[in-house]
Amino acid sequence: MRFLLINLFFLASSLVLVAQKPATTSKSAVISAKPAPVKGHSIPITLTPLKNCTVYLGSYFGKGMTLVDSAKLNGQSQGRFAGSKKLTGGIYFVVSPNYAIQFELLMDDQQQFSIVADTANKENARIIGSPDNDLFKQYAVFTNERGRFKAQLEDSYKSAATYADSNNLRNSILKIDSELDAYRSNVAAKYPNSLLTLLFNVMKRPSQPAMPIVKGKVDSLYPFHYVKSHYWDDVLFNDNRLLRTPFFESKLDDYFKYYVSPEPDSIISDVKYMLLSARSGNEIYPYLLTKFTNKYMNPEFMGQDKVFVYLFENFYAKGDTNLLNPASRKTITERAYSLMANQLGLPAPVLDLTDTTGKKQSLYGIKAPFTVVAFWDPNCGHCKDEIPQLDSLYKAKWKAKGVAIYSVNIYENEVPAWKKFIAEKQLSKEWVHAYQTKEAKQQEEKAGVPNYRQLYDIFKTPTLYLLDSNKRIIAKQLSLEQFDKLMEAKQQN
């Protein structure tokens, strides 16, 4: 199966992250009213003992990392990251000439601070003139200190001799977690406009409340619905800074994995809300649109390609293809048109093809409770295995249930090999064995109408569809076993 990826951004190669352990600072963090904005960024850096070399400024970008600027260090280890445009706020890092991350910092709104550090003592890097970084460093000092204490308690907990000891240690560990939560809450309350508060808002996950008792019955779904409804509290999807953190995309993935039904309409509801909310974000909007496009163009579960068709019809087809390069635009458009006609629940596209005797055979002329349409190639390795398996299943179970098979050879120039395969494998004569003649194909091309390969999205073989008695599409791209179970379930209903 092919997998199509649309790339809107150049992402640098992954870098190995070196954890930062900032030291305390003598300056107190003060986040107050924003000063007058300054154009561009100008960040002097002194990074000893490096001299006469190039260092880099990088940032997180979704699940990856990217380099955004460089600075040439002189003989005194001094340089400057500078540019006429502001950088998107978020978590950044300084990268050495050999592409190793040295330490992290916050990119604030002003972007006029300075950096003084030593590669041999990177945990004590100083960010001067940035209240956001002062606040960040204070938080790092607190979390490092509490984190070390928590690790000690956890080690002791593993070797606790008595239940009382275990219980006391557990309570001490929970107390530290509460202290960390309280610290974050205090920062958010005192400095609501700080970059650190934004990071906290992205990181936090709602805690599940207790299950309430309603009219004498426990409401077991309440915790789930509560968490889902509060999952994105205090997060604005049009904030480009979300991408410059390592937390946002993993939180987004978890949301769709655990709190959104796999049903296409449920996914569409959340995707629509996020994209419309993000539309004014010139970085995050195309990123999210691309992410959802890649995910649902070739989805994990049957029927979720409906989400991709929705994206095409409601975003790309309404002007957002200008976000794409010509190759990506062509790929998305062609893929969308290949999926529009074969969505679950739609009538199957018409098939009037020629059988092995030269007679026309219409798909809609078949009367059966279920019809399996199988597109295959006599020279395809998978087809050589799966088509005989389909025939065996048909003879063993489906024939007695009145299931019909409309079998299509997709290559008009392989007719001799196709007929030979049918004869050698003794495929059921009750099947419709059909193909499109060269003349019929040429007439379609001359008329400019879509061919069945596009209408049925045949980009691999074999491709199978299951239709109901009215020839509406029930399922596609499933295994034979899954088709069998689905038919059994349908017959029981």
Short mmCIF file of C-alpha atoms in Angstrom, two decimals:
data_model
loop_
_atom_site.label_atom_id
_atom_site.label_comp_id
_atom_site.label_asym_id
_atom_site.label_seq_id
_atom_site.Cartn_x
_atom_site.Cartn_y
_atom_site.Cartn_z
CA MET A 1 0.00 0.00 0.00
CA ARG A 2 1.30 3.43 -0.80
CA PHE A 3 1.53 6.13 1.80
CA LEU A 4 1.46 9.77 0.72
CA LEU A 5 3.06 12.49 2.80
CA ILE A 6 2.64 16.20 2.23
CA ASN A 7 5.55 18.29 3.48
CA LEU A 8 5.00 22.00 4.03
CA PHE A 9 8.03 22.67 6.16
CA PHE A 10 11.70 21.73 6.12
CA LEU A 11 12.44 19.90 9.35
CA ALA A 12 16.04 19.56 10.39
CA SER A 13 17.45 16.15 11.29
CA SER A 14 16.67 14.97 14.81
CA LEU A 15 19.07 16.10 17.46
CA VAL A 16 19.93 14.44 20.74
CA LEU A 17 18.52 16.46 23.62
CA VAL A 18 20.75 17.22 26.55
CA ALA A 19 18.69 17.95 29.67
CA GLN A 20 19.11 21.37 31.19
CA LYS A 21 19.49 21.87 34.92
CA PRO A 22 19.39 25.65 35.34
CA ALA A 23 20.85 27.20 38.46
CA THR A 24 19.20 29.80 40.59
CA THR A 25 19.38 33.42 39.58
CA SER A 26 19.72 36.45 41.77
CA LYS A 27 17.18 38.36 39.74
CA SER A 28 13.53 37.94 40.60
CA ALA A 29 11.18 37.22 37.73
CA VAL A 30 8.68 39.95 37.00
CA ILE A 31 6.13 39.53 34.23
CA SER A 32 4.19 42.75 33.93
CA ALA A 33 2.67 44.83 31.17
CA LYS A 34 4.37 44.20 27.85
CA PRO A 35 6.88 46.89 26.79
CA ALA A 36 6.73 48.47 23.38
CA PRO A 37 7.43 45.84 20.71
CA VAL A 38 10.84 45.75 19.07
CA LYS A 39 11.24 44.65 15.47
CA GLY A 40 13.26 41.55 14.78
CA HIS A 41 15.49 39.60 17.15
CA SER A 42 18.95 40.44 18.44
CA ILE A 43 20.47 37.96 20.88
CA PRO A 44 24.19 38.31 21.69
CA ILE A 45 25.83 35.08 22.79
CA THR A 46 29.10 34.29 24.54
CA LEU A 47 29.82 30.58 24.52
CA THR A 48 33.23 29.67 25.88
CA PRO A 49 35.56 28.06 25.03
CA LEU A 50 34.27 27.88 21.43
CA LYS A 51 36.00 30.33 19.08
CA ASN A 52 35.92 31.12 15.37
CA CYS A 53 33.11 28.71 14.63
CA THR A 54 29.38 28.68 13.96
CA VAL A 55 26.77 27.84 16.57
CA TYR A 56 23.06 27.46 15.97
CA LEU A 57 19.72 28.37 17.46
CA GLY A 58 17.09 25.67 17.21
CA SER A 59 13.56 25.05 18.38
CA TYR A 60 11.06 22.29 18.77
CA PHE A 61 8.63 22.01 15.88
CA GLY A 62 5.77 19.59 16.44
CA LYS A 63 7.35 16.21 17.14
CA GLY A 64 10.61 17.26 15.55
CA MET A 65 13.25 19.92 15.87
CA THR A 66 14.48 22.56 13.46
CA LEU A 67 17.36 25.03 13.23
CA VAL A 68 16.19 28.63 12.86
CA ASP A 69 19.33 30.80 13.04
CA SER A 70 23.12 30.71 13.28
CA ALA A 71 25.83 32.91 14.78
CA LYS A 72 29.52 33.13 13.97
CA LEU A 73 31.63 33.22 17.13
CA ASN A 74 34.77 35.38 17.03
CA GLY A 75 38.08 34.89 18.80
CA GLN A 76 36.50 36.03 22.07
CA SER A 77 33.72 33.39 21.83
CA GLN A 78 31.19 36.11 21.03
CA GLY A 79 28.51 36.20 18.37
CA ARG A 80 24.94 37.28 17.79
CA PHE A 81 21.73 35.64 16.63
CA ALA A 82 20.00 38.42 14.72
CA GLY A 83 17.33 38.94 12.09
CA SER A 84 14.80 41.46 10.87
CA LYS A 85 11.88 39.22 11.79
CA LYS A 86 10.67 38.06 15.17
CA LEU A 87 11.01 34.37 15.92
CA THR A 88 7.95 32.43 17.01
CA GLY A 89 7.92 32.12 20.78
CA GLY A 90 8.49 28.78 22.45
CA ILE A 91 11.22 26.50 23.75
CA TYR A 92 14.51 27.01 21.92
CA PHE A 93 18.03 25.65 22.38
CA VAL A 94 21.60 26.53 21.52
CA VAL A 95 23.36 23.97 19.33
CA SER A 96 27.12 23.46 19.06
CA PRO A 97 29.06 23.22 15.77
CA ASN A 98 28.76 19.41 15.94
CA TYR A 99 24.96 19.72 16.29
CA ALA A 100 24.71 18.78 19.97
CA ILE A 101 22.13 20.66 22.02
CA GLN A 102 23.81 22.63 24.81
CA PHE A 103 20.91 24.09 26.82
CA GLU A 104 17.33 25.24 26.48
CA LEU A 105 15.85 28.72 26.78
CA LEU A 106 12.54 30.46 26.19
CA MET A 107 12.06 32.72 23.20
CA ASP A 108 10.09 35.62 24.65
CA ASP A 109 8.21 38.42 22.91
CA GLN A 110 11.03 40.98 23.02
CA GLN A 111 13.89 38.76 21.81
CA GLN A 112 16.51 41.31 22.91
CA PHE A 113 18.20 39.34 25.69
CA SER A 114 21.75 37.97 25.85
CA ILE A 115 23.26 34.54 26.53
CA VAL A 116 26.43 33.77 28.50
CA ALA A 117 27.44 30.14 28.87
CA ASP A 118 30.28 27.64 28.91
CA THR A 119 30.07 24.24 27.23
CA ALA A 120 31.76 22.68 30.27
CA ASN A 121 29.14 24.13 32.62
CA LYS A 122 26.08 24.37 30.39
CA GLU A 123 23.62 23.78 33.23
CA ASN A 124 24.55 27.23 34.55
CA ALA A 125 23.92 29.08 31.30
CA ARG A 126 22.71 32.64 31.98
CA ILE A 127 19.93 34.29 29.98
CA ILE A 128 20.21 38.01 30.76
CA GLY A 129 17.43 40.54 30.21
CA SER A 130 14.48 38.18 29.80
CA PRO A 131 11.90 37.98 32.62
CA ASP A 132 10.37 34.92 30.95
CA ASN A 133 13.69 33.10 31.20
CA ASP A 134 14.16 34.22 34.80
CA LEU A 135 10.81 32.66 35.60
CA PHE A 136 11.72 29.55 33.63
CA LYS A 137 14.98 29.16 35.54
CA GLN A 138 13.29 29.52 38.91
CA TYR A 139 10.81 26.83 37.92
CA ALA A 140 13.62 24.56 36.73
CA VAL A 141 15.49 24.95 40.01
CA PHE A 142 12.37 24.10 41.99
CA THR A 143 11.44 21.08 39.87
CA ASN A 144 14.99 19.73 39.86
CA GLU A 145 15.20 19.94 43.63
CA ARG A 146 11.79 18.36 44.18
CA GLY A 147 12.47 15.83 41.45
CA ARG A 148 15.65 14.59 43.13
CA PHE A 149 13.81 14.25 46.44
CA LYS A 150 10.96 12.40 44.72
CA ALA A 151 13.41 9.98 43.09
CA GLN A 152 14.89 9.20 46.51
CA LEU A 153 11.44 8.55 47.94
CA GLU A 154 10.54 6.29 45.02
CA ASP A 155 13.70 4.25 45.57
CA SER A 156 12.85 3.92 49.25
CA TYR A 157 9.27 2.96 48.39
CA LYS A 158 10.49 0.01 46.31
CA SER A 159 12.37 -1.41 49.29
CA ALA A 160 9.91 -0.46 52.06
CA ALA A 161 9.78 -3.16 54.74
CA THR A 162 6.28 -2.56 56.11
CA TYR A 163 2.89 -1.41 54.90
CA ALA A 164 3.13 1.64 57.15
CA ASP A 165 6.44 2.62 55.56
CA SER A 166 4.98 2.15 52.06
CA ASN A 167 1.95 4.23 52.93
CA ASN A 168 4.02 7.07 54.41
CA LEU A 169 6.36 7.11 51.41
CA ARG A 170 3.44 7.06 48.98
CA ASN A 171 1.87 10.03 50.74
CA SER A 172 5.19 11.89 50.61
CA ILE A 173 5.45 11.26 46.87
CA LEU A 174 1.90 12.47 46.33
CA LYS A 175 2.69 15.55 48.41
CA ILE A 176 5.55 16.44 46.06
CA ASP A 177 3.23 16.05 43.07
CA SER A 178 0.79 18.39 44.79
CA GLU A 179 3.57 20.89 45.45
CA LEU A 180 4.51 20.88 41.76
CA ASP A 181 0.88 21.36 40.75
CA ALA A 182 0.53 24.20 43.24
CA TYR A 183 3.69 25.87 41.94
CA ARG A 184 2.38 25.78 38.38
CA SER A 185 -1.00 27.08 39.45
CA ASN A 186 0.60 29.96 41.35
CA VAL A 187 2.73 30.90 38.33
CA ALA A 188 -0.31 30.80 36.05
CA ALA A 189 -2.31 32.98 38.46
CA LYS A 190 0.47 35.49 39.06
CA TYR A 191 1.87 35.63 35.51
CA PRO A 192 -1.04 34.72 33.20
CA ASN A 193 0.65 36.26 30.15
CA SER A 194 4.00 34.57 30.63
CA LEU A 195 5.37 32.04 28.19
CA LEU A 196 5.82 29.61 31.07
CA THR A 197 2.07 29.74 31.75
CA LEU A 198 1.45 28.85 28.12
CA LEU A 199 3.72 25.83 28.53
CA PHE A 200 1.88 24.77 31.68
CA ASN A 201 -1.46 25.05 29.88
CA VAL A 202 -0.22 22.81 27.07
CA MET A 203 1.27 20.28 29.47
CA LYS A 204 -1.64 19.88 31.85
CA ARG A 205 -4.14 17.05 31.58
CA PRO A 206 -7.45 17.17 33.46
CA SER A 207 -7.79 14.81 36.39
CA GLN A 208 -10.71 12.40 36.28
CA PRO A 209 -13.39 13.30 38.82
CA ALA A 210 -15.24 10.73 40.89
CA MET A 211 -18.22 9.04 39.25
CA PRO A 212 -21.41 10.75 40.46
CA ILE A 213 -24.55 8.91 41.44
CA VAL A 214 -27.55 10.08 39.42
CA LYS A 215 -30.99 8.81 40.42
CA GLY A 216 -29.42 5.97 42.34
CA LYS A 217 -27.14 4.88 39.50
CA VAL A 218 -23.43 5.47 39.04
CA ASP A 219 -22.69 7.61 35.98
CA SER A 220 -19.60 5.76 34.76
CA LEU A 221 -19.22 7.93 31.64
CA TYR A 222 -19.08 11.22 33.51
CA PRO A 223 -15.28 11.15 34.15
CA PHE A 224 -14.63 10.51 30.45
CA HIS A 225 -16.88 13.34 29.27
CA TYR A 226 -15.49 15.68 31.92
CA VAL A 227 -11.88 15.10 30.87
CA LYS A 228 -12.74 15.48 27.18
CA SER A 229 -14.65 18.72 27.72
CA HIS A 230 -11.78 20.23 29.75
CA TYR A 231 -8.86 18.72 27.82
CA TRP A 232 -8.09 21.91 25.92
CA ASP A 233 -8.91 24.43 28.64
CA ASP A 234 -6.73 27.57 28.30
CA VAL A 235 -5.24 26.41 24.97
CA LEU A 236 -5.79 28.60 21.91
CA PHE A 237 -5.32 26.68 18.67
CA ASN A 238 -4.28 29.77 16.72
CA ASP A 239 -1.21 30.29 18.92
CA ASN A 240 1.83 29.44 16.78
CA ARG A 241 3.92 28.98 19.93
CA LEU A 242 2.19 25.64 20.54
CA LEU A 243 4.30 24.12 17.77
CA ARG A 244 7.53 25.28 19.42
CA THR A 245 7.02 22.98 22.39
CA PRO A 246 7.59 19.22 22.69
CA PHE A 247 4.24 18.78 24.44
CA PHE A 248 1.51 19.91 22.06
CA GLU A 249 1.53 17.24 19.38
CA SER A 250 1.75 14.32 21.80
CA LYS A 251 -1.19 15.81 23.70
CA LEU A 252 -3.07 16.18 20.42
CA ASP A 253 -2.39 12.56 19.44
CA ASP A 254 -3.53 11.30 22.83
CA TYR A 255 -6.73 13.30 22.52
CA PHE A 256 -7.70 11.63 19.25
CA LYS A 257 -6.55 8.23 20.51
CA TYR A 258 -8.39 8.21 23.83
CA TYR A 259 -11.18 10.80 23.68
CA VAL A 260 -12.47 10.90 20.09
CA SER A 261 -14.60 8.11 18.66
CA PRO A 262 -13.06 6.42 15.59
CA GLU A 263 -16.30 7.13 13.73
CA PRO A 264 -15.51 9.56 10.87
CA ASP A 265 -18.24 12.06 11.81
CA SER A 266 -16.87 12.33 15.35
CA ILE A 267 -13.36 12.93 14.04
CA ILE A 268 -14.63 15.51 11.56
CA SER A 269 -16.35 17.45 14.35
CA ASP A 270 -13.12 17.86 16.32
CA VAL A 271 -10.92 18.43 13.27
CA LYS A 272 -13.28 21.14 12.03
CA TYR A 273 -13.26 22.93 15.38
CA MET A 274 -9.48 22.85 15.65
CA LEU A 275 -8.83 24.02 12.10
CA LEU A 276 -11.35 26.85 12.21
CA SER A 277 -9.94 27.94 15.58
CA ALA A 278 -6.37 27.79 14.24
CA ARG A 279 -7.04 29.57 10.97
CA SER A 280 -5.44 32.86 11.98
CA GLY A 281 -2.22 31.08 13.02
CA ASN A 282 0.06 31.31 10.00
CA GLU A 283 2.24 28.42 11.21
CA ILE A 284 -0.03 26.17 13.22
CA TYR A 285 -2.96 26.21 10.79
CA PRO A 286 -1.07 24.73 7.82
CA TYR A 287 0.72 22.37 10.19
CA LEU A 288 -2.54 20.98 11.58
CA LEU A 289 -4.14 20.82 8.15
CA THR A 290 -1.15 18.88 6.85
CA LYS A 291 -1.11 16.57 9.87
CA PHE A 292 -4.78 15.67 9.52
CA THR A 293 -4.41 15.30 5.75
CA ASN A 294 -1.55 12.83 6.07
CA LYS A 295 -3.32 10.89 8.81
CA TYR A 296 -6.65 10.43 7.04
CA MET A 297 -5.52 10.24 3.43
CA ASN A 298 -4.51 6.63 4.14
CA PRO A 299 -6.21 6.03 7.50
CA GLU A 300 -5.67 3.28 10.02
CA PHE A 301 -9.33 2.28 10.10
CA MET A 302 -11.84 1.68 7.31
CA GLY A 303 -14.08 4.60 6.51
CA GLN A 304 -11.89 7.28 8.07
CA ASP A 305 -10.88 8.46 4.60
CA LYS A 306 -14.17 10.35 4.83
CA VAL A 307 -12.25 12.81 7.01
CA PHE A 308 -9.77 13.42 4.21
CA VAL A 309 -12.57 13.97 1.70
CA TYR A 310 -14.09 16.46 4.15
CA LEU A 311 -10.76 18.30 4.41
CA PHE A 312 -10.46 18.49 0.65
CA GLU A 313 -14.00 19.72 0.05
CA ASN A 314 -14.09 22.23 2.90
CA PHE A 315 -10.52 23.54 3.02
CA TYR A 316 -8.38 22.68 0.00
CA ALA A 317 -11.14 23.07 -2.59
CA LYS A 318 -12.02 26.45 -1.07
CA GLY A 319 -8.62 28.00 -1.56
CA ASP A 320 -6.22 26.41 0.88
CA THR A 321 -4.31 24.61 -1.87
CA ASN A 322 -2.18 27.77 -2.06
CA LEU A 323 -0.46 26.36 1.02
CA LEU A 324 0.90 23.51 -1.10
CA ASN A 325 3.60 23.16 -3.70
CA PRO A 326 2.40 21.97 -7.15
CA ALA A 327 3.34 18.32 -6.54
CA SER A 328 1.47 18.17 -3.22
CA ARG A 329 -1.51 19.98 -4.71
CA LYS A 330 -1.69 17.41 -7.50
CA THR A 331 -1.36 14.49 -5.07
CA ILE A 332 -4.09 15.74 -2.74
CA THR A 333 -6.50 16.59 -5.55
CA GLU A 334 -6.08 13.25 -7.31
CA ARG A 335 -6.38 11.34 -4.05
CA ALA A 336 -9.56 13.18 -3.10
CA TYR A 337 -11.20 12.47 -6.45
CA SER A 338 -10.22 8.80 -6.07
CA LEU A 339 -12.06 8.59 -2.75
CA MET A 340 -15.17 10.68 -3.33
CA ALA A 341 -17.11 8.02 -5.25
CA ASN A 342 -16.39 5.07 -2.95
CA GLN A 343 -17.26 6.31 0.51
CA LEU A 344 -19.07 3.92 2.83
CA GLY A 345 -22.84 4.11 2.37
CA LEU A 346 -22.69 5.44 -1.19
CA PRO A 347 -23.98 3.48 -4.21
CA ALA A 348 -21.10 1.65 -5.85
CA PRO A 349 -19.93 3.20 -9.13
CA VAL A 350 -21.44 1.58 -12.21
CA LEU A 351 -19.55 -1.33 -13.77
CA ASP A 352 -20.55 -2.58 -17.23
CA LEU A 353 -17.64 -4.76 -18.29
CA THR A 354 -17.02 -7.64 -20.67
CA ASP A 355 -16.83 -11.25 -19.49
CA THR A 356 -14.64 -14.10 -20.75
CA THR A 357 -17.14 -14.90 -23.53
CA GLY A 358 -17.32 -11.31 -24.79
CA LYS A 359 -20.70 -10.48 -23.23
CA LYS A 360 -21.43 -7.32 -21.24
CA GLN A 361 -22.02 -7.87 -17.54
CA SER A 362 -23.58 -5.15 -15.37
CA LEU A 363 -22.84 -4.96 -11.68
CA TYR A 364 -26.31 -3.56 -11.07
CA GLY A 365 -27.84 -6.50 -12.94
CA ILE A 366 -26.79 -8.84 -10.14
CA LYS A 367 -29.47 -9.76 -7.61
CA ALA A 368 -27.91 -10.87 -4.34
CA PRO A 369 -28.03 -10.00 -0.62
CA PHE A 370 -24.30 -9.23 -0.79
CA THR A 371 -21.91 -8.69 -3.67
CA VAL A 372 -18.14 -8.81 -3.39
CA VAL A 373 -16.35 -6.79 -6.08
CA ALA A 374 -12.76 -7.95 -6.50
CA PHE A 375 -10.26 -6.03 -8.62
CA TRP A 376 -7.12 -8.03 -9.34
CA ASP A 377 -4.22 -8.73 -11.67
CA PRO A 378 -3.29 -12.28 -12.78
CA ASN A 379 0.41 -11.44 -12.45
CA CYS A 380 0.15 -9.92 -8.96
CA GLY A 381 1.77 -12.04 -6.24
CA HIS A 382 -0.81 -11.17 -3.58
CA CYS A 383 -3.63 -11.82 -6.05
CA LYS A 384 -2.30 -15.30 -6.82
CA ASP A 385 -2.74 -16.12 -3.14
CA GLU A 386 -5.85 -14.16 -2.21
CA ILE A 387 -8.14 -14.77 -5.20
CA PRO A 388 -8.05 -18.58 -4.76
CA GLN A 389 -8.69 -18.01 -1.03
CA LEU A 390 -11.69 -15.89 -1.98
CA ASP A 391 -12.92 -18.72 -4.20
CA SER A 392 -12.49 -21.27 -1.40
CA LEU A 393 -14.44 -19.10 1.04
CA TYR A 394 -17.13 -18.56 -1.58
CA LYS A 395 -17.53 -22.29 -2.19
CA ALA A 396 -17.40 -23.18 1.52
CA LYS A 397 -19.78 -20.53 2.92
CA TRP A 398 -20.82 -17.63 0.74
CA LYS A 399 -22.37 -19.46 -2.22
CA ALA A 400 -24.97 -21.06 0.03
CA LYS A 401 -25.85 -17.62 1.40
CA GLY A 402 -26.46 -16.23 -2.08
CA VAL A 403 -23.38 -14.00 -2.10
CA ALA A 404 -22.33 -12.89 -5.59
CA ILE A 405 -18.78 -12.21 -6.81
CA TYR A 406 -18.03 -9.63 -9.50
CA SER A 407 -14.39 -10.29 -10.37
CA VAL A 408 -12.48 -7.73 -12.46
CA ASN A 409 -9.16 -8.14 -14.26
CA ILE A 410 -7.77 -4.59 -14.23
CA TYR A 411 -5.39 -4.99 -17.19
CA GLU A 412 -6.95 -5.33 -20.63
CA ASN A 413 -3.62 -6.49 -22.11
CA GLU A 414 -3.44 -9.46 -19.71
CA VAL A 415 -6.54 -11.28 -20.94
CA PRO A 416 -4.75 -14.54 -21.93
CA ALA A 417 -2.98 -14.76 -18.55
CA TRP A 418 -6.24 -13.90 -16.80
CA LYS A 419 -8.21 -16.65 -18.55
CA LYS A 420 -5.38 -19.13 -17.92
CA PHE A 421 -5.39 -18.31 -14.19
CA ILE A 422 -9.17 -18.78 -13.98
CA ALA A 423 -8.90 -22.18 -15.64
CA GLU A 424 -5.88 -23.41 -13.70
CA LYS A 425 -7.28 -22.38 -10.32
CA GLN A 426 -10.77 -23.55 -11.29
CA LEU A 427 -12.33 -20.34 -10.07
CA SER A 428 -16.09 -20.60 -9.66
CA LYS A 429 -18.13 -20.38 -12.84
CA GLU A 430 -20.88 -18.66 -10.86
CA TRP A 431 -18.68 -15.59 -10.57
CA VAL A 432 -18.85 -12.77 -13.06
CA HIS A 433 -15.34 -12.71 -14.55
CA ALA A 434 -15.01 -9.40 -16.40
CA TYR A 435 -12.58 -6.83 -17.76
CA GLN A 436 -12.65 -3.54 -19.66
CA THR A 437 -11.80 -3.86 -23.32
CA LYS A 438 -9.28 -1.55 -24.96
CA GLU A 439 -12.05 -0.04 -27.05
CA ALA A 440 -14.19 0.73 -24.00
CA LYS A 441 -11.20 2.26 -22.22
CA GLN A 442 -10.40 4.46 -25.23
CA GLN A 443 -14.01 5.65 -25.42
CA GLU A 444 -13.88 6.65 -21.75
CA GLU A 445 -10.64 8.54 -22.26
CA LYS A 446 -12.04 10.31 -25.32
CA ALA A 447 -15.17 11.31 -23.39
CA GLY A 448 -13.07 12.56 -20.46
CA VAL A 449 -15.04 10.64 -17.85
CA PRO A 450 -13.48 9.03 -14.76
CA ASN A 451 -12.53 5.39 -15.21
CA TYR A 452 -13.41 2.66 -12.75
CA ARG A 453 -9.84 2.57 -11.43
CA GLN A 454 -10.28 6.10 -10.13
CA LEU A 455 -13.87 5.62 -9.01
CA TYR A 456 -12.93 2.55 -6.98
CA ASP A 457 -9.56 3.91 -5.82
CA ILE A 458 -7.59 0.98 -7.21
CA PHE A 459 -3.99 1.78 -6.36
CA LYS A 460 -3.10 -1.74 -5.22
CA THR A 461 -4.24 -5.24 -5.99
CA PRO A 462 -6.25 -7.02 -4.95
CA THR A 463 -8.82 -4.39 -3.97
CA LEU A 464 -12.11 -5.69 -2.58
CA TYR A 465 -15.47 -4.08 -1.86
CA LEU A 466 -18.54 -5.47 -0.11
CA LEU A 467 -21.93 -4.22 -1.33
CA ASP A 468 -25.41 -4.73 0.09
CA SER A 469 -28.48 -5.80 -1.87
CA ASN A 470 -28.92 -2.25 -3.17
CA LYS A 471 -25.26 -2.10 -4.22
CA ARG A 472 -24.35 0.38 -1.53
CA ILE A 473 -20.81 0.13 -0.20
CA ILE A 474 -20.71 -1.61 3.18
CA ALA A 475 -16.98 -2.18 3.47
CA LYS A 476 -13.72 -1.93 1.56
CA GLN A 477 -10.04 -2.80 1.91
CA LEU A 478 -10.69 -5.47 4.55
CA SER A 479 -9.34 -9.01 4.83
CA LEU A 480 -11.49 -11.94 3.68
CA GLU A 481 -12.00 -12.95 7.30
CA GLN A 482 -13.21 -9.45 8.16
CA PHE A 483 -15.60 -9.43 5.19
CA ASP A 484 -16.97 -12.80 6.35
CA LYS A 485 -17.53 -11.63 9.93
CA LEU A 486 -19.17 -8.43 8.72
CA MET A 487 -21.62 -10.35 6.54
CA GLU A 488 -22.48 -12.63 9.44
CA ALA A 489 -23.11 -9.61 11.67
CA LYS A 490 -25.29 -7.97 9.01
CA GLN A 491 -27.36 -11.12 8.54
CA GLN A 492 -27.98 -11.40 12.29
CA ASN A 493 -29.33 -7.85 12.52
#
